[in-house]
Coordinates of C-alpha atoms in Angstrom, one line a residue:
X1 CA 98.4 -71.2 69.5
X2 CA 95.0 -71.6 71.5
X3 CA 94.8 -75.1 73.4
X4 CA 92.8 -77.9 72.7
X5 CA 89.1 -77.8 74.7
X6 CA 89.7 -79.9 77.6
X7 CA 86.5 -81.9 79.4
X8 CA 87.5 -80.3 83.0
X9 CA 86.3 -76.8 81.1
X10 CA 83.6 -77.9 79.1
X11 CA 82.1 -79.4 82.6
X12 CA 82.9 -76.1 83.7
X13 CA 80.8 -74.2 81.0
X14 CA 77.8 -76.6 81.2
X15 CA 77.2 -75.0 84.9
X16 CA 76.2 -72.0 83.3
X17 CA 72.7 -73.7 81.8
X18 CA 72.3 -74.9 85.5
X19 CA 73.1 -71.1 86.9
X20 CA 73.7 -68.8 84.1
X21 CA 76.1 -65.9 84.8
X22 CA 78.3 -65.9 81.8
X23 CA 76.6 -61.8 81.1
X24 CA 76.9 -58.9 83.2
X25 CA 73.1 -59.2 83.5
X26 CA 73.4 -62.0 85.8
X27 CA 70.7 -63.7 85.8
X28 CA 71.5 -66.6 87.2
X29 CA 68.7 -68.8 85.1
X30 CA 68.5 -72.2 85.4
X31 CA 68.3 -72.9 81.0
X32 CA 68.0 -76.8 81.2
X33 CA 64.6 -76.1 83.2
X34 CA 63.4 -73.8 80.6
X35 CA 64.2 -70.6 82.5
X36 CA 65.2 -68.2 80.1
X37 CA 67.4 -64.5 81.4
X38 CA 67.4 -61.4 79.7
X39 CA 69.2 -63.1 75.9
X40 CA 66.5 -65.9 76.1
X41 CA 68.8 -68.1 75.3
X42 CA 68.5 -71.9 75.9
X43 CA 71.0 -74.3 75.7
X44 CA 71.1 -74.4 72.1
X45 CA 73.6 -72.3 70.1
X46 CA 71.9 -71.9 66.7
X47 CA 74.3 -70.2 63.7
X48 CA 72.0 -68.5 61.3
X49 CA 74.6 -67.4 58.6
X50 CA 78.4 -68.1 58.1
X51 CA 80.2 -66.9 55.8
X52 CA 83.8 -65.7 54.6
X53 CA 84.2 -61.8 55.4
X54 CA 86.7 -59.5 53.8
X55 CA 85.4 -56.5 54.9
X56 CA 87.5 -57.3 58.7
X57 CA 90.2 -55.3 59.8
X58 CA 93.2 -56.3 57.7
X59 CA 95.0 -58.3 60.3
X60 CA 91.9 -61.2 59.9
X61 CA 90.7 -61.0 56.7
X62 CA 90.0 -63.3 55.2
X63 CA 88.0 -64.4 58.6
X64 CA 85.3 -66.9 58.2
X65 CA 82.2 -65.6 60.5
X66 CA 79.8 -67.7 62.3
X67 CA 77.0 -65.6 62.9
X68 CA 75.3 -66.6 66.4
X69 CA 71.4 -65.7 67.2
X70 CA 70.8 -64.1 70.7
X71 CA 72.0 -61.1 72.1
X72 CA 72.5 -59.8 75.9
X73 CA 72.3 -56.4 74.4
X74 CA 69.3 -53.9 72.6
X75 CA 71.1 -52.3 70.5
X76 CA 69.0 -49.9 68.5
X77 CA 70.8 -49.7 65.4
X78 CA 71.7 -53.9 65.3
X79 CA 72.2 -54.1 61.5
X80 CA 71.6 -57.6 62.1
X81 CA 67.8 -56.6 63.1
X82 CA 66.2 -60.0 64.7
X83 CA 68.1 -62.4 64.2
X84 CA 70.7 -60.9 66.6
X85 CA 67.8 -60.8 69.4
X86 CA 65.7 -64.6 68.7
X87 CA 68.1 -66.8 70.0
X88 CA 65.6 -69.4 68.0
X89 CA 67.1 -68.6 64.8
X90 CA 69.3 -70.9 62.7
X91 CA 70.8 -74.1 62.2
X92 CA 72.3 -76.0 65.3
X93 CA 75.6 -75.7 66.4
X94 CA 77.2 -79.4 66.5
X95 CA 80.4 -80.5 66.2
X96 CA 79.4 -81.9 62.7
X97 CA 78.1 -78.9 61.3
X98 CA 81.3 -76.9 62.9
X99 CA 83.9 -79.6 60.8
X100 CA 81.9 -79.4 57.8
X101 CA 81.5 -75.4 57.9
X102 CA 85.5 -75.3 58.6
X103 CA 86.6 -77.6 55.8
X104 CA 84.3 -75.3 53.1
X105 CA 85.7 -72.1 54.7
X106 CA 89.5 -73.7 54.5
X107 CA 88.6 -74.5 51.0
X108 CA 88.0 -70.6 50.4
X109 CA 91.4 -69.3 51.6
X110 CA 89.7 -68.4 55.2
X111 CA 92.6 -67.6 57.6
X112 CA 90.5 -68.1 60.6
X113 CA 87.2 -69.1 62.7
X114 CA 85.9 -66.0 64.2
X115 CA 83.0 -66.4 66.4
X116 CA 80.2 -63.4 66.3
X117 CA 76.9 -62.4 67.0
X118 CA 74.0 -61.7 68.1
X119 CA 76.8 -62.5 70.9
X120 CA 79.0 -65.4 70.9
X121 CA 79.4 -65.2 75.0
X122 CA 75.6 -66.4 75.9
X123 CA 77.0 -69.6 73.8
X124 CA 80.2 -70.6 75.5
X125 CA 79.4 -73.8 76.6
X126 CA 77.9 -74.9 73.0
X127 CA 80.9 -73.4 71.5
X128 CA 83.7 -75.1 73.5
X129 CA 81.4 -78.6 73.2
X130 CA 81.3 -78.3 69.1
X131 CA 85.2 -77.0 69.3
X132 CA 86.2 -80.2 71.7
X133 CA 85.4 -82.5 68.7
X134 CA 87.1 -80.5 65.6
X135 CA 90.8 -81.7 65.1
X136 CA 93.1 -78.9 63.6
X137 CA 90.9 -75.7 64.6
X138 CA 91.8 -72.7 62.7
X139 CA 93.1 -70.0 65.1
X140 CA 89.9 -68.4 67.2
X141 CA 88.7 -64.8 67.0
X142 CA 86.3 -64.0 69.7
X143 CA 84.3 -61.1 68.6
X144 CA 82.2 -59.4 71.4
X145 CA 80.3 -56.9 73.1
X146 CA 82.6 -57.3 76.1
X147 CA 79.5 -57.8 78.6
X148 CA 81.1 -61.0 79.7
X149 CA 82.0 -61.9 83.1
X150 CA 84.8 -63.0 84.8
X151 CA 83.9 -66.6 84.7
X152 CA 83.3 -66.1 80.8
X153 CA 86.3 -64.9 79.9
X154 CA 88.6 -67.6 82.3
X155 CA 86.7 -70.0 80.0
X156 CA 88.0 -68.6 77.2
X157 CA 91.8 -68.3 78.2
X158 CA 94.0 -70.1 76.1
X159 CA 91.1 -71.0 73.7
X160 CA 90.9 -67.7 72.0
X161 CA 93.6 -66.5 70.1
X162 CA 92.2 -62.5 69.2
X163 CA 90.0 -60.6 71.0
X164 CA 88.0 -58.2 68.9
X165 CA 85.9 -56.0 71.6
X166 CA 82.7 -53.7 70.9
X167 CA 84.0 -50.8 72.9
X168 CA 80.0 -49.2 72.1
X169 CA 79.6 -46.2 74.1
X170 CA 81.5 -43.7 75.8
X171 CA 79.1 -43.5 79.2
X172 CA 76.6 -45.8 81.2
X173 CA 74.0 -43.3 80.2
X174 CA 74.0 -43.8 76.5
X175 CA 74.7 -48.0 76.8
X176 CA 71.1 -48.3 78.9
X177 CA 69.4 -45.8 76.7
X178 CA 71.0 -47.5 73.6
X179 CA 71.8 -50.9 74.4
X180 CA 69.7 -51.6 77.6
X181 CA 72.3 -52.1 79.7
X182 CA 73.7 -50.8 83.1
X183 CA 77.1 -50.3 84.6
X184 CA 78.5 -50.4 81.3
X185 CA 81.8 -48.8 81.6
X186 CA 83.3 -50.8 84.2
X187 CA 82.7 -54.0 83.0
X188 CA 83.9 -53.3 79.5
X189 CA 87.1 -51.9 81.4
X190 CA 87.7 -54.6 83.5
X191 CA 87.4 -57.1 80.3
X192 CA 89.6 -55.3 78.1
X193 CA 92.0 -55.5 81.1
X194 CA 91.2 -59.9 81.3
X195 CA 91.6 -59.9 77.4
X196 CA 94.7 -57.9 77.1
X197 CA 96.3 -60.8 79.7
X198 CA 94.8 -63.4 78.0
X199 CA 95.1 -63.2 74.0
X200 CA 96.2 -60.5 71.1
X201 CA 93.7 -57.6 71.6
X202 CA 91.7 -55.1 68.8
X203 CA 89.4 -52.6 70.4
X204 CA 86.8 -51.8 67.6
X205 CA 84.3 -48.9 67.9
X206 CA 81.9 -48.0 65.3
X207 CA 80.9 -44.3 65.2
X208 CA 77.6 -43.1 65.8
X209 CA 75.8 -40.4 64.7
X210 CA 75.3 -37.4 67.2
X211 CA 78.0 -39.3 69.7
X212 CA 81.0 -37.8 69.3
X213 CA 81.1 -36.0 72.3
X214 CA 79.8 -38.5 74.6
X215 CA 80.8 -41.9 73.3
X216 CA 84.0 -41.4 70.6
X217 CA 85.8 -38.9 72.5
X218 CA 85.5 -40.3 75.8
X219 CA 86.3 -43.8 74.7
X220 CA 89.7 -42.4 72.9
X221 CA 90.3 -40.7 75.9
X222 CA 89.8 -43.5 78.2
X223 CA 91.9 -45.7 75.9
X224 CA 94.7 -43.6 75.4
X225 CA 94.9 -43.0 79.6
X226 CA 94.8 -46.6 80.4
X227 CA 95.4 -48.8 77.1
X228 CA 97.5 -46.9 74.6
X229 CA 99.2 -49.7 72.7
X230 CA 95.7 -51.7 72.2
X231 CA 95.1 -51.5 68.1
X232 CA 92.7 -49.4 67.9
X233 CA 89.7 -49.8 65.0
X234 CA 87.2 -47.2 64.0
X235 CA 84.5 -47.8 61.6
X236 CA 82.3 -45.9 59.9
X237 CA 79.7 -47.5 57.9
X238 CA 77.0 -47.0 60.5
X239 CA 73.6 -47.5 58.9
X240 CA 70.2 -46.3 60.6
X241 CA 68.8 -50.3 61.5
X242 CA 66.6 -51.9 63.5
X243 CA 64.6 -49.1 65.7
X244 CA 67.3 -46.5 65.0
X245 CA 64.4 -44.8 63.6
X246 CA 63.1 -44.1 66.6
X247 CA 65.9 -42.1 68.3
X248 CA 66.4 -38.6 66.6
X249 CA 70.3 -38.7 66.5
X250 CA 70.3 -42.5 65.7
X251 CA 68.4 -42.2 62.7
X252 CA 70.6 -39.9 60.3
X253 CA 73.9 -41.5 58.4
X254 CA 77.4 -40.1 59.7
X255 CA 78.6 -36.9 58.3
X256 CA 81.1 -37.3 54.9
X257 CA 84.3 -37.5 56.3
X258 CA 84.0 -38.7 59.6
X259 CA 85.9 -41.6 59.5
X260 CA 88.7 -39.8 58.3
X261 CA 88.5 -37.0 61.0
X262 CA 88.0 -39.8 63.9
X263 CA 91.2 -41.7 63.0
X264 CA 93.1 -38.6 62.9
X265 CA 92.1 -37.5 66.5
X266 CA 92.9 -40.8 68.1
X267 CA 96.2 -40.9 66.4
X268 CA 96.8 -37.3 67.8
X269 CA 95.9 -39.1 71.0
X270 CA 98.6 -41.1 71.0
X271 CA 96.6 -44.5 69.7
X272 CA 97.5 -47.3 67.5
X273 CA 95.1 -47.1 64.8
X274 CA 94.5 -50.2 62.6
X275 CA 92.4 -50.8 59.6

């Protein structure tokens, strides 16, 4: 059971739109003043879609999704296109809006709130402030590119109940060519280390075309060396968006089968695969 969002952490979070270093890209903006880091994100945490999702991995599902505009990554194949990158987008996150979404996704047979993106962690502070106000929260699942930082995810201990990460790419090369960003396999492993502490723990990846070799395989290798218990997901209904069209392997649809043939070879590797 997550605890109830106390004021001595929301004052906590609010430093962040003072000195913002709640991403890896450490920006250290000052978003009150109108300074705006790599996300562009303000203060405001705007929801442009929620709705209930049964296409989750079992475990969740039915999950209701709050869909969060912004992103502190470039993905080029974001299915959610712009609206993951304008953090402009949407309606408002308030503590009113939150309570009234809740009580119509309750209604619905939703087993849970599950915060995504864009990227929820560019939003903590808005997050925990419309949480601190809702009696009788749902369990929390915190669904993420893992680009956090330390100070992100102490935050979220004991507020989050599952931790579903993005484990994206096998290699720092492919996350900046990709995604824009650097130093990407350290920080994702010292976060899936913080989450596996803090809350229950599903490692998602979703399969890319022309990445076997340097993203799936080295991420089930890296997994089943340091993490072999984690539940493991692998999805494959990768679709070309965005500027995927741009990049000759990101542009074609994954090979029939693949799914299949993925799941297999991490269970040979010793993982504990979930659907």
């Amino acid at each position: 059971m997550h605890f109830a969002v106390d004021l001595e952490r929301l004052v906590r979070a609010k430093q962040h739109y003072k000195c913002c270093r709640l991403c890896a890209h450490d920006c250290g903006v000052n978003r009150f003043s109108g300074e705006r880091g790599f996300c562009k994100a303000d203060e405001c945490a705007r929801v442009y879609r929620h709705r209930i999702e049964v296409g989750e991995e079992l475990e969740l599902i039915p999950s209701h999704l709050f869909y969060l505009s912004g992103c502190d990554l470039r993905c080029m194949f974001c299915i959610a296109e712009d609206r993951a990158f304008n953090p402009t987008i949407g309606t408002p996150l308030t503590s009113g809006f939150l309570v009234e979404a809740i009580n119509w996704g309750r209604v619905r047979g939703a087993r849970n709130l599950q915060w995504v993106g864009g990227e929820p962690t560019i939003h903590i502070p808005a997050i925990l402030e419309a949480m601190a106000d809702c009696d009788d929260l749902p369990p929390v699942i915190w669904k993420s590119d893992f680009h956090g930082t330390q100070d992100a995810f102490d935050l979220l201990d004991g507020i989050v109940d599952v931790y579903v990460a993005d484990f994206k790419f096998g290699n720092d090369h492919c996350a900046q060519q990709v995604a824009s960003v650097n130093n990407y396999i350290s920080i994702i492993a010292r976060n899936l280390s913080i989450a596996a502490q803090q809350a229950d723990l599903i490692v998602r990846h979703l399969l890319l075309p022309g990445h076997w070799d340097c993203c799936f395989r080295p991420i089930v290798n890296w997994l089943s060396a340091n993490m072999s218990d984690v539940k493991f997901s692998i999805r494959d209904g990768y679709l070309p968006r965005w500027i995927a069209g741009t990049d000759t392997r990101l542009r074609q649809y994954l090979p029939a089968g693949i799914g299949a043939q993925a799941r297999e070879f991490a269970k040979a590797a010793g993982l504990r695969v979930i659907t």
